[in-house]
CSV table of C-alpha atoms in Angstrom, one decimal:
chain,number,residue,atom,x,y,z
A,1,MET,CA,13.0,39.4,40.6
A,2,CYS,CA,12.5,35.8,41.7
A,3,LEU,CA,9.1,35.7,40.2
A,4,LYS,CA,10.3,36.0,36.6
A,5,PRO,CA,11.8,32.4,36.4
A,6,ILE,CA,8.7,31.0,38.1
A,7,LYS,CA,6.4,32.7,35.5
A,8,VAL,CA,8.5,31.3,32.6
A,9,ILE,CA,8.4,27.8,34.1
A,10,PHE,CA,4.6,28.1,34.7
A,11,ILE,CA,3.9,29.4,31.1
A,12,SER,CA,6.2,26.7,29.6
A,13,CYS,CA,4.4,23.9,31.6
A,14,LEU,CA,1.0,25.4,30.5
A,15,LEU,CA,2.0,25.5,26.8
A,16,GLY,CA,3.4,21.9,27.1
A,17,ALA,CA,0.1,20.6,28.6
A,18,LEU,CA,-1.9,22.4,25.9
A,19,LEU,CA,0.2,20.9,23.1
A,20,LEU,CA,-0.3,17.4,24.5
A,21,VAL,CA,-4.1,17.9,24.6
A,22,LEU,CA,-4.3,19.5,21.1
A,23,THR,CA,-1.9,17.3,19.2
A,24,PRO,CA,-3.6,14.9,16.8
A,25,PRO,CA,-2.8,11.2,17.2
A,26,ALA,CA,0.1,9.8,15.2
A,27,LEU,CA,-0.7,7.9,12.0
A,28,ALA,CA,1.6,4.9,12.1
A,29,LEU,CA,1.9,2.3,9.4
A,30,THR,CA,-0.2,-0.8,9.9
A,31,GLN,CA,1.1,-4.0,8.3
A,32,ILE,CA,-1.5,-6.0,6.3
A,33,LYS,CA,-1.2,-9.7,5.6
A,34,LEU,CA,-2.0,-10.6,1.9
A,35,PHE,CA,-2.8,-14.2,0.9
A,36,ASP,CA,-4.6,-16.3,-1.8
A,37,ILE,CA,-2.8,-14.2,-4.4
A,38,SER,CA,-3.7,-15.1,-8.0
A,39,TYR,CA,-4.1,-13.4,-11.4
A,40,GLN,CA,-6.2,-13.6,-14.5
A,41,ASP,CA,-6.3,-12.0,-17.9
A,42,CYS,CA,-7.9,-8.6,-18.1
A,43,PRO,CA,-11.4,-8.3,-19.7
A,44,PRO,CA,-11.1,-7.3,-23.3
A,45,GLU,CA,-12.2,-3.7,-22.7
A,46,LEU,CA,-9.3,-3.1,-20.2
A,47,ALA,CA,-6.7,-5.0,-22.2
A,48,GLU,CA,-7.2,-3.3,-25.6
A,49,GLY,CA,-4.2,-1.3,-26.7
A,50,ALA,CA,-2.1,-2.1,-23.6
A,51,VAL,CA,1.5,-1.0,-23.7
A,52,ILE,CA,4.3,-0.9,-21.1
A,53,SER,CA,5.5,2.3,-19.5
A,54,SER,CA,7.9,3.1,-22.3
A,55,GLY,CA,4.9,3.4,-24.5
A,56,SER,CA,6.3,1.5,-27.5
A,57,ALA,CA,6.1,-2.2,-26.7
A,58,ALA,CA,3.0,-4.4,-26.6
A,59,ALA,CA,1.9,-5.7,-23.2
A,60,ASN,CA,-0.4,-8.2,-21.7
A,61,CYS,CA,-2.9,-7.0,-19.1
A,62,PHE,CA,-3.6,-9.0,-15.9
A,63,ILE,CA,-5.8,-8.4,-12.9
A,64,VAL,CA,-4.1,-9.6,-9.6
A,65,THR,CA,-6.6,-10.6,-6.9
A,66,GLY,CA,-6.3,-11.8,-3.3
A,67,LYS,CA,-7.4,-11.3,0.2
A,68,ALA,CA,-6.1,-8.7,2.8
A,69,GLU,CA,-6.3,-9.4,6.5
A,70,ASN,CA,-6.5,-6.4,8.7
A,71,GLY,CA,-5.9,-7.7,12.2
A,72,THR,CA,-6.6,-4.4,13.9
A,73,TYR,CA,-9.9,-2.9,15.1
A,74,LYS,CA,-9.5,0.2,12.9
A,75,THR,CA,-10.0,0.7,9.2
A,76,VAL,CA,-6.7,1.0,7.3
A,77,TYR,CA,-6.4,3.6,4.5
A,78,ASP,CA,-4.1,4.1,1.5
A,79,ALA,CA,-2.4,0.7,1.9
A,80,ASP,CA,0.5,0.3,-0.6
A,81,ILE,CA,0.9,-3.3,-2.0
A,82,PHE,CA,4.4,-4.6,-2.3
A,83,GLY,CA,5.6,-7.8,-4.0
A,84,ARG,CA,7.6,-9.5,-6.7
A,85,ILE,CA,6.3,-10.9,-10.0
A,86,TYR,CA,8.4,-13.3,-12.1
A,87,ASP,CA,7.7,-14.8,-15.5
A,88,ALA,CA,8.0,-18.5,-16.4
A,89,ASN,CA,11.8,-18.1,-16.8
A,90,ASN,CA,12.1,-16.6,-13.3
A,91,ASP,CA,12.9,-13.2,-14.8
A,92,SER,CA,11.5,-10.1,-13.0
A,93,VAL,CA,8.4,-8.8,-14.7
A,94,LEU,CA,8.5,-5.3,-13.2
A,95,GLN,CA,12.2,-4.7,-12.7
A,96,ASN,CA,13.3,-2.2,-10.0
A,97,ARG,CA,9.7,-1.9,-8.8
A,98,THR,CA,8.3,-3.6,-5.7
A,99,ARG,CA,5.3,-1.2,-5.1
A,100,LEU,CA,2.7,-2.7,-7.3
A,101,GLY,CA,-0.5,-0.9,-6.4
A,102,SER,CA,-2.7,0.2,-3.5
A,103,ILE,CA,-5.8,-0.5,-1.6
A,104,PRO,CA,-7.8,2.6,-0.8
A,105,GLU,CA,-9.6,1.2,2.3
A,106,ILE,CA,-9.3,-2.1,4.3
A,107,PRO,CA,-11.9,-2.6,7.1
A,108,PRO,CA,-11.1,-4.8,10.1
A,109,GLY,CA,-11.1,-8.5,9.2
A,110,VAL,CA,-10.5,-10.2,5.8
A,111,SER,CA,-11.5,-8.4,2.6
A,112,ASP,CA,-10.9,-8.9,-1.1
A,113,PHE,CA,-8.6,-6.7,-3.3
A,114,GLU,CA,-7.5,-6.4,-6.9
A,115,PHE,CA,-5.3,-4.3,-9.0
A,116,ARG,CA,-4.2,-4.2,-12.7
A,117,ILE,CA,-0.7,-4.8,-14.1
A,118,SER,CA,0.8,-4.6,-17.6
A,119,VAL,CA,3.5,-7.1,-18.5
A,120,PRO,CA,5.6,-6.9,-21.6
A,121,ALA,CA,4.1,-9.3,-24.2
A,122,ASN,CA,7.5,-11.1,-24.8
A,123,GLN,CA,7.6,-12.4,-21.2
A,124,PRO,CA,6.3,-16.0,-20.9
A,125,THR,CA,3.5,-17.0,-18.6
A,126,PRO,CA,2.6,-18.4,-16.1
A,127,LEU,CA,3.5,-15.6,-13.7
A,128,LYS,CA,4.9,-16.3,-10.2
A,129,LEU,CA,3.6,-13.9,-7.5
A,130,LYS,CA,5.9,-13.8,-4.4
A,131,GLN,CA,6.5,-11.9,-1.2
A,132,PHE,CA,3.2,-9.9,-1.2
A,133,LYS,CA,2.5,-7.6,1.7
A,134,ALA,CA,0.8,-4.3,2.3
A,135,ALA,CA,1.1,-1.4,4.7
A,136,GLY,CA,-1.3,1.5,5.3
A,137,PHE,CA,-2.4,4.1,7.7
A,138,SER,CA,-5.0,4.1,10.5
A,139,GLY,CA,-6.3,7.5,9.3
A,140,GLN,CA,-6.7,9.1,5.8
A,141,VAL,CA,-3.5,10.9,4.8
A,142,ARG,CA,-4.1,11.5,1.0
A,143,LYS,CA,-7.1,13.6,-0.1
């Protein structure tokens, strides 16, 4: 009768050890520094017929470019870009929205990135790009 508790403890320890060995590594968010952020008008083929998300108002198309610094030794995947964009009057261009785009893959070191935005045509330029940062994963999570 004394052997039953010992068997339960032994099997529990064995299962615990197996789970530690077989569990995949955690995919934690990696912070990415973004710098040298600027924008330019979209090429005509991309800008033609641009409208804002409501679908009824005209919009201007811009390509936001910059550099991303991955300070780790691993490639970062599916990095979301966050930031704020203001018009010449300091009004928010994309209200209630701080996620602006994504970078599919960022190798270790410094690399270039770009993404497209549509801004209502009635908002005056130049645009002000502030508080840009990104965060991604050390392994692919979306397929």
